[in-house]
CSV table of C-alpha atoms in Angstrom, one decimal:
chain,number,residue,atom,x,y,z
A,1,MET,CA,65.8,-54.3,-57.7
A,2,GLU,CA,63.6,-51.7,-59.2
A,3,PHE,CA,63.3,-48.1,-58.0
A,4,ARG,CA,60.3,-45.9,-58.7
A,5,ILE,CA,60.3,-42.3,-58.4
A,6,LEU,CA,57.1,-41.3,-56.5
A,7,ALA,CA,55.4,-37.9,-56.9
A,8,ASN,CA,56.3,-35.1,-54.4
A,9,THR,CA,53.6,-35.6,-51.7
A,10,SER,CA,55.0,-33.0,-49.4
A,11,ALA,CA,52.8,-30.2,-50.9
A,12,ALA,CA,49.5,-29.6,-49.0
A,13,ALA,CA,46.3,-30.8,-50.7
A,14,PRO,CA,44.2,-27.8,-51.6
A,15,ALA,CA,41.8,-26.6,-49.0
A,16,ALA,CA,38.3,-27.8,-49.4
A,17,SER,CA,36.0,-25.0,-50.3
A,18,GLY,CA,32.5,-25.0,-51.3
A,19,PRO,CA,30.2,-27.7,-49.7
A,20,GLU,CA,32.8,-29.4,-47.5
A,21,GLY,CA,33.6,-25.9,-45.7
A,22,SER,CA,29.8,-25.3,-45.1
A,23,ARG,CA,29.3,-28.9,-43.9
A,24,ARG,CA,32.1,-28.6,-41.3
A,25,ASP,CA,30.8,-25.2,-40.0
A,26,PHE,CA,27.3,-26.7,-39.7
A,27,MET,CA,28.6,-29.7,-37.6
A,28,PHE,CA,30.6,-27.4,-35.3
A,29,LEU,CA,27.4,-25.3,-34.9
A,30,ALA,CA,25.1,-28.4,-34.3
A,31,THR,CA,27.6,-29.9,-31.9
A,32,GLY,CA,27.9,-26.7,-29.9
A,33,ALA,CA,24.2,-26.2,-29.8
A,34,GLY,CA,23.7,-30.0,-28.6
A,35,LEU,CA,26.2,-29.5,-25.8
A,36,ALA,CA,24.4,-26.2,-24.7
A,37,VAL,CA,21.1,-28.0,-24.7
A,38,GLY,CA,22.4,-30.9,-22.8
A,39,ALA,CA,24.2,-28.8,-20.3
A,40,ALA,CA,21.0,-26.8,-19.6
A,41,ALA,CA,19.0,-30.1,-19.4
A,42,ALA,CA,21.5,-31.5,-16.8
A,43,ALA,CA,21.5,-28.2,-14.9
A,44,TRP,CA,17.8,-27.8,-14.6
A,45,PRO,CA,17.0,-30.5,-12.0
A,46,LEU,CA,19.9,-29.0,-9.7
A,47,VAL,CA,18.6,-25.4,-10.2
A,48,SER,CA,15.0,-26.4,-9.5
A,49,SER,CA,15.9,-28.5,-6.3
A,50,MET,CA,17.2,-25.2,-4.9
A,51,ALA,CA,13.7,-23.6,-5.1
A,52,PRO,CA,11.3,-23.7,-2.1
A,53,ASP,CA,8.6,-26.3,-2.5
A,54,ALA,CA,4.9,-25.4,-2.8
A,55,GLU,CA,4.2,-26.1,1.0
A,56,THR,CA,7.0,-23.7,1.9
A,57,ILE,CA,5.7,-21.0,-0.4
A,58,ALA,CA,2.1,-21.5,0.9
A,59,ALA,CA,3.3,-21.2,4.6
A,60,GLY,CA,4.5,-17.8,4.2
A,61,ALA,CA,2.2,-16.4,1.5
A,62,PRO,CA,-0.1,-13.4,2.4
A,63,ILE,CA,-3.6,-14.3,3.3
A,64,GLU,CA,-6.8,-12.2,2.8
A,65,VAL,CA,-9.3,-11.6,5.5
A,66,ASP,CA,-12.8,-10.6,4.7
A,67,LEU,CA,-14.0,-8.1,7.4
A,68,THR,CA,-17.6,-8.1,6.3
A,69,PRO,CA,-18.9,-10.6,8.7
A,70,ILE,CA,-17.1,-9.2,11.7
A,71,GLN,CA,-19.5,-7.6,14.2
A,72,ASP,CA,-18.6,-4.6,16.5
A,73,GLY,CA,-16.5,-6.0,19.4
A,74,GLN,CA,-15.9,-9.4,17.7
A,75,ILE,CA,-12.4,-10.9,17.6
A,76,VAL,CA,-11.6,-13.2,14.9
A,77,ASN,CA,-8.6,-15.6,15.0
A,78,VAL,CA,-6.7,-16.3,11.8
A,79,PHE,CA,-3.3,-18.0,11.2
A,80,TRP,CA,-0.3,-16.7,9.0
A,81,ARG,CA,3.0,-18.3,8.7
A,82,GLY,CA,1.7,-20.8,11.7
A,83,LYS,CA,1.2,-17.8,14.1
A,84,LEU,CA,-2.1,-16.7,15.5
A,85,ILE,CA,-3.4,-13.3,14.5
A,86,PHE,CA,-6.3,-11.5,16.2
A,87,VAL,CA,-8.5,-9.4,14.1
A,88,ARG,CA,-10.8,-7.2,16.3
A,89,LYS,CA,-13.4,-4.7,15.3
A,90,LEU,CA,-13.5,-2.1,18.0
A,91,THR,CA,-16.8,-0.6,19.3
A,92,ASP,CA,-17.5,3.1,19.5
A,93,LYS,CA,-17.0,3.0,23.2
A,94,GLU,CA,-13.6,1.2,22.9
A,95,LEU,CA,-12.6,3.6,20.2
A,96,THR,CA,-13.2,6.7,22.7
A,97,ASP,CA,-11.7,4.9,25.7
A,98,MET,CA,-8.6,3.6,23.9
A,99,LYS,CA,-7.9,7.3,22.5
A,100,ALA,CA,-8.2,8.8,25.9
A,101,VAL,CA,-5.5,6.5,27.6
A,102,PRO,CA,-2.6,8.8,28.8
A,103,LEU,CA,0.8,7.2,27.7
A,104,SER,CA,2.0,7.5,31.3
A,105,ALA,CA,-0.4,4.7,32.3
A,106,MET,CA,1.2,2.2,29.8
A,107,ILE,CA,4.2,-0.2,30.4
A,108,ASP,CA,5.2,0.1,26.8
A,109,PRO,CA,3.9,3.6,25.7
A,110,ALA,CA,2.1,3.6,22.2
A,111,ALA,CA,-0.3,6.0,20.9
A,112,PHE,CA,-3.7,4.8,19.7
A,113,THR,CA,-2.8,5.9,16.1
A,114,THR,CA,0.3,3.8,16.0
A,115,ARG,CA,-1.8,0.7,16.6
A,116,VAL,CA,-4.2,1.0,13.9
A,117,LYS,CA,-4.3,2.0,10.2
A,118,ASN,CA,-5.2,5.7,9.2
A,119,GLY,CA,-8.8,5.9,8.3
A,120,HIS,CA,-9.6,2.4,9.6
A,121,ASP,CA,-9.6,3.2,13.4
A,122,GLN,CA,-12.1,0.6,14.2
A,123,TRP,CA,-9.8,-2.3,13.1
A,124,LEU,CA,-7.0,-3.9,15.1
A,125,VAL,CA,-4.7,-6.6,13.7
A,126,VAL,CA,-2.0,-8.1,16.2
A,127,TYR,CA,-0.2,-11.3,16.7
A,128,GLY,CA,-2.2,-13.5,19.2
A,129,ASN,CA,0.5,-14.5,21.7
A,130,CYS,CA,1.4,-12.8,25.0
A,131,THR,CA,4.7,-11.0,24.8
A,132,HIS,CA,5.9,-12.6,28.2
A,133,LEU,CA,6.0,-16.2,27.4
A,134,GLY,CA,3.8,-16.8,24.3
A,135,CYS,CA,0.6,-18.0,26.0
A,136,VAL,CA,-2.6,-17.2,24.2
A,137,PRO,CA,-4.5,-14.4,25.9
A,138,ILE,CA,-8.3,-14.5,26.1
A,139,GLY,CA,-10.3,-11.8,24.6
A,140,HIS,CA,-12.7,-9.5,26.5
A,141,GLN,CA,-11.0,-10.4,29.9
A,142,GLY,CA,-9.2,-8.5,32.5
A,143,ASN,CA,-9.5,-4.8,33.7
A,144,PHE,CA,-8.8,-3.0,30.4
A,145,GLU,CA,-11.4,-4.4,28.0
A,146,GLY,CA,-8.9,-6.2,25.9
A,147,TRP,CA,-7.1,-9.6,26.6
A,148,ALA,CA,-5.8,-11.4,29.8
A,149,CYS,CA,-3.2,-13.9,29.7
A,150,PRO,CA,-4.4,-17.0,32.0
A,151,CYS,CA,-0.9,-18.1,32.6
A,152,HIS,CA,0.9,-15.3,34.2
A,153,GLY,CA,-1.6,-12.6,34.6
A,154,SER,CA,-0.5,-10.0,31.8
A,155,GLN,CA,-3.4,-7.8,30.7
A,156,PHE,CA,-3.7,-5.8,27.4
A,157,ASP,CA,-6.1,-3.2,26.4
A,158,ALA,CA,-8.5,-3.3,23.5
A,159,VAL,CA,-5.7,-2.2,21.0
A,160,GLY,CA,-3.2,-4.7,22.5
A,161,ARG,CA,-1.1,-2.4,24.6
A,162,VAL,CA,0.2,-4.0,27.7
A,163,ARG,CA,-1.2,-2.5,30.8
A,164,HIS,CA,-0.3,-4.9,33.5
A,165,GLY,CA,2.8,-7.3,33.4
A,166,PRO,CA,4.7,-9.4,33.5
A,167,ALA,CA,4.5,-9.0,29.7
A,168,PRO,CA,7.1,-6.4,29.0
A,169,ILE,CA,5.9,-5.1,25.4
A,170,ASN,CA,2.7,-4.6,23.5
A,171,LEU,CA,1.1,-7.3,21.3
A,172,PRO,CA,3.1,-6.9,18.1
A,173,ILE,CA,1.3,-5.8,14.9
A,174,PRO,CA,2.0,-8.0,11.7
A,175,PRO,CA,2.5,-6.4,8.2
A,176,TYR,CA,-1.0,-5.9,6.7
A,177,ALA,CA,-2.6,-3.6,4.4
A,178,PHE,CA,-6.2,-2.8,3.5
A,179,GLN,CA,-7.1,-3.9,0.0
A,180,THR,CA,-10.6,-2.3,0.3
A,181,ASP,CA,-12.5,-1.1,3.3
A,182,THR,CA,-13.9,-4.6,3.9
A,183,LYS,CA,-10.8,-6.7,3.2
A,184,ILE,CA,-7.1,-6.9,4.5
A,185,ARG,CA,-4.1,-8.7,3.4
A,186,ILE,CA,-1.9,-10.0,6.1
A,187,GLY,CA,1.8,-10.5,5.1
A,188,GLU,CA,2.5,-7.4,3.0
A,189,GLY,CA,1.8,-3.8,2.7
A,190,GLY,CA,4.0,-2.6,5.5
A,191,LYS,CA,6.5,-3.2,7.8
A,192,GLU,CA,6.0,-4.8,11.3
A,193,ALA,CA,5.4,-2.6,14.1
A,194,ALA,CA,5.5,-3.0,17.8
């Protein structure tokens, strides 16, 4: 039997310095970057699935209405967010008559100035459904030069104020703003008013 003495291997090998250390650091950084890119790539479909689709965005997007072709007394129907909107150009007679109506003669009192935009008195923009049960009132009908609901008999004046029930409130005003004197944008530019 032969015994050999082996060298003491308990001492640690000297630390790699130089190219080995920089290679290891590079591998850690590359691995971390790869994991970050992979996590972002995996999360992207999840995040994008939470965003509304194009049809939903379009359904609530503001719309622009060109007022140029609308004649005095004419009512134009447009749709925003699936709801009917009346855009009406008031005649000089309607302007004079509507400004003179006393608040005591109304079911839901509202001054003329609260129904139109300052400086654009001849333009009325209102939702086109009766505030009683949602029927569509007919323009230039009834006793008040405005709209009359064929279903239950409600009547509104030329600026959408309810003058004869059963409708309890005026035709609501959607949010809108004048972009120019001949163009409005429905869906932005102010709070909704009643």
